[in-house]
Every structure is written in structure tokens, then in C-alpha cells.
Short mmCIF file of C-alpha atoms in Angstrom, two decimals:
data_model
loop_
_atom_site.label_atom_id
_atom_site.label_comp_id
_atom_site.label_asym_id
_atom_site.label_seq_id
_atom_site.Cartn_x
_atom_site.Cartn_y
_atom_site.Cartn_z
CA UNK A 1 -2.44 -1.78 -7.76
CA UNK A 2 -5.08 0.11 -5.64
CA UNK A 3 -8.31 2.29 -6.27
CA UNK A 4 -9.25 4.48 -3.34
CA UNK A 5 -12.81 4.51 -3.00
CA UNK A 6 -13.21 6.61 0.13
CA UNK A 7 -11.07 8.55 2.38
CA UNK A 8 -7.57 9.01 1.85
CA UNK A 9 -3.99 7.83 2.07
CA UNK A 10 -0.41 7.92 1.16
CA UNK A 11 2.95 6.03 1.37
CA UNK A 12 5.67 7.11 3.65
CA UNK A 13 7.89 6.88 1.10
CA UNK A 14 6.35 9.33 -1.43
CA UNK A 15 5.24 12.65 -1.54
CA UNK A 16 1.65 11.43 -3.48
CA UNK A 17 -1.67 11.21 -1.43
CA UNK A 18 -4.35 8.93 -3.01
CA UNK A 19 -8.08 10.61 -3.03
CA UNK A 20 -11.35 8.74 -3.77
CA UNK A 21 -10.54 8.17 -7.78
CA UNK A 22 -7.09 7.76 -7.66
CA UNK A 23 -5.37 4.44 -9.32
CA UNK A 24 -2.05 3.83 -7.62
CA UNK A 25 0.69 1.95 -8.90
CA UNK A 26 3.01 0.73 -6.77
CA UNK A 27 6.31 -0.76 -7.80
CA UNK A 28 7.14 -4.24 -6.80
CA UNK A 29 10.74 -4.54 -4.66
CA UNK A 30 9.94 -1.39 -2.81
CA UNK A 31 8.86 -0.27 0.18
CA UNK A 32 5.83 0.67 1.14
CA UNK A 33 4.26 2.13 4.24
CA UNK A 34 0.71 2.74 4.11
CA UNK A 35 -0.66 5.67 6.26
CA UNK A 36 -3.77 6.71 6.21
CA UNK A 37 -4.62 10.45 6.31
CA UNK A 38 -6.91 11.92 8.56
CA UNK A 39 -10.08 13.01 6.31
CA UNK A 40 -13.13 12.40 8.69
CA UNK A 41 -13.61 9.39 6.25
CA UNK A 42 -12.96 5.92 6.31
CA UNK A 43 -10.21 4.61 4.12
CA UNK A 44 -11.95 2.23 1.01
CA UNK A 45 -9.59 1.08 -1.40
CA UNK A 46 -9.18 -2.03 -3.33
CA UNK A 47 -5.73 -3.64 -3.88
CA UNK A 48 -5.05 -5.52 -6.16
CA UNK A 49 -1.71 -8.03 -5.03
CA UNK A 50 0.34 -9.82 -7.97
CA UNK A 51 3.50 -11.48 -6.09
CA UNK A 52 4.29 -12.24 -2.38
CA UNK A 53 3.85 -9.67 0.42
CA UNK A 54 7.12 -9.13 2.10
CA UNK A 55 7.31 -7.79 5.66
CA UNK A 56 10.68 -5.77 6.85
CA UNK A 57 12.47 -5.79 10.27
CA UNK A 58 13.76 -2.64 11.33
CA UNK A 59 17.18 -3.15 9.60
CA UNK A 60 15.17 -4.03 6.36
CA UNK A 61 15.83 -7.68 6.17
CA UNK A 62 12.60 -10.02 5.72
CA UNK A 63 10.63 -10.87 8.87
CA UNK A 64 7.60 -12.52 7.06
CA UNK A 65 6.07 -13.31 3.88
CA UNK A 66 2.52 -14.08 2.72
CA UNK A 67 2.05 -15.32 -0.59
CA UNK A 68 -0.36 -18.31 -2.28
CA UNK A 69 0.95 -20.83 -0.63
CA UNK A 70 0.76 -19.47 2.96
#
């Protein structure tokens, strides 16, 4: 879950941009590729993680993961 604050930003994926207000939520088992967007702001938002963070190698298989007990 995330709540942009300040500033904006999007996933690759989508065709969305979050804006301060906005409450994203993004689906877990999917990709997600955070860009920010160029606003003359700073980016603020506040994430909220449930679940493991799972980095991709360029042929999408697992490279890393970061959950509670790393």
C-alpha cells in the first residue's frame, strides 16, 4: 500500500501516476517498477509492506529477497 505525500510517481507497468493524495494498491506477485516523475518536487510517500520484497534478474527469476527475517 502507499500514500504519496509529495511529488509524484508511477509504475512502469501501469498507465496510473500517483499525486500527493493518492492511495495506491499494489497487487502482491507482480511487478513493480517504481519511477519517479519529474515534478520539481521531492517524492514523499509512505509504503506500507505486508509479505517479502522480491528482487528480479533480467530474465525475471529471483535475485534477492528481503523479508522479516533478513
Amino acid at each position: 500500500f502507499g500514500l504519496c505525500i509529495s511529488g509524484s510517481w508511477r509504475d512502469l507497468e501501469h498507465d496510473w501516476v500517483a499525486k500527493p493524495g493518492s492511495f495506491v494498491c499494489e497487487s502482491p506477485g507482480e511487478s513493480h517498477t517504481l519511477a519517479v516523475e519529474e515534478s520539481g518536487e521531492a517524492m514523499r510517500t509512505m509504503f506500507h509492506v505486508n509479505g517479502p520484497l522480491i528482487w528480479l534478474a533480467d530474465d525475471g527469476e529471483p535475485a534477492g529477497i528481503h523479508d522479516a527475517f533478513s
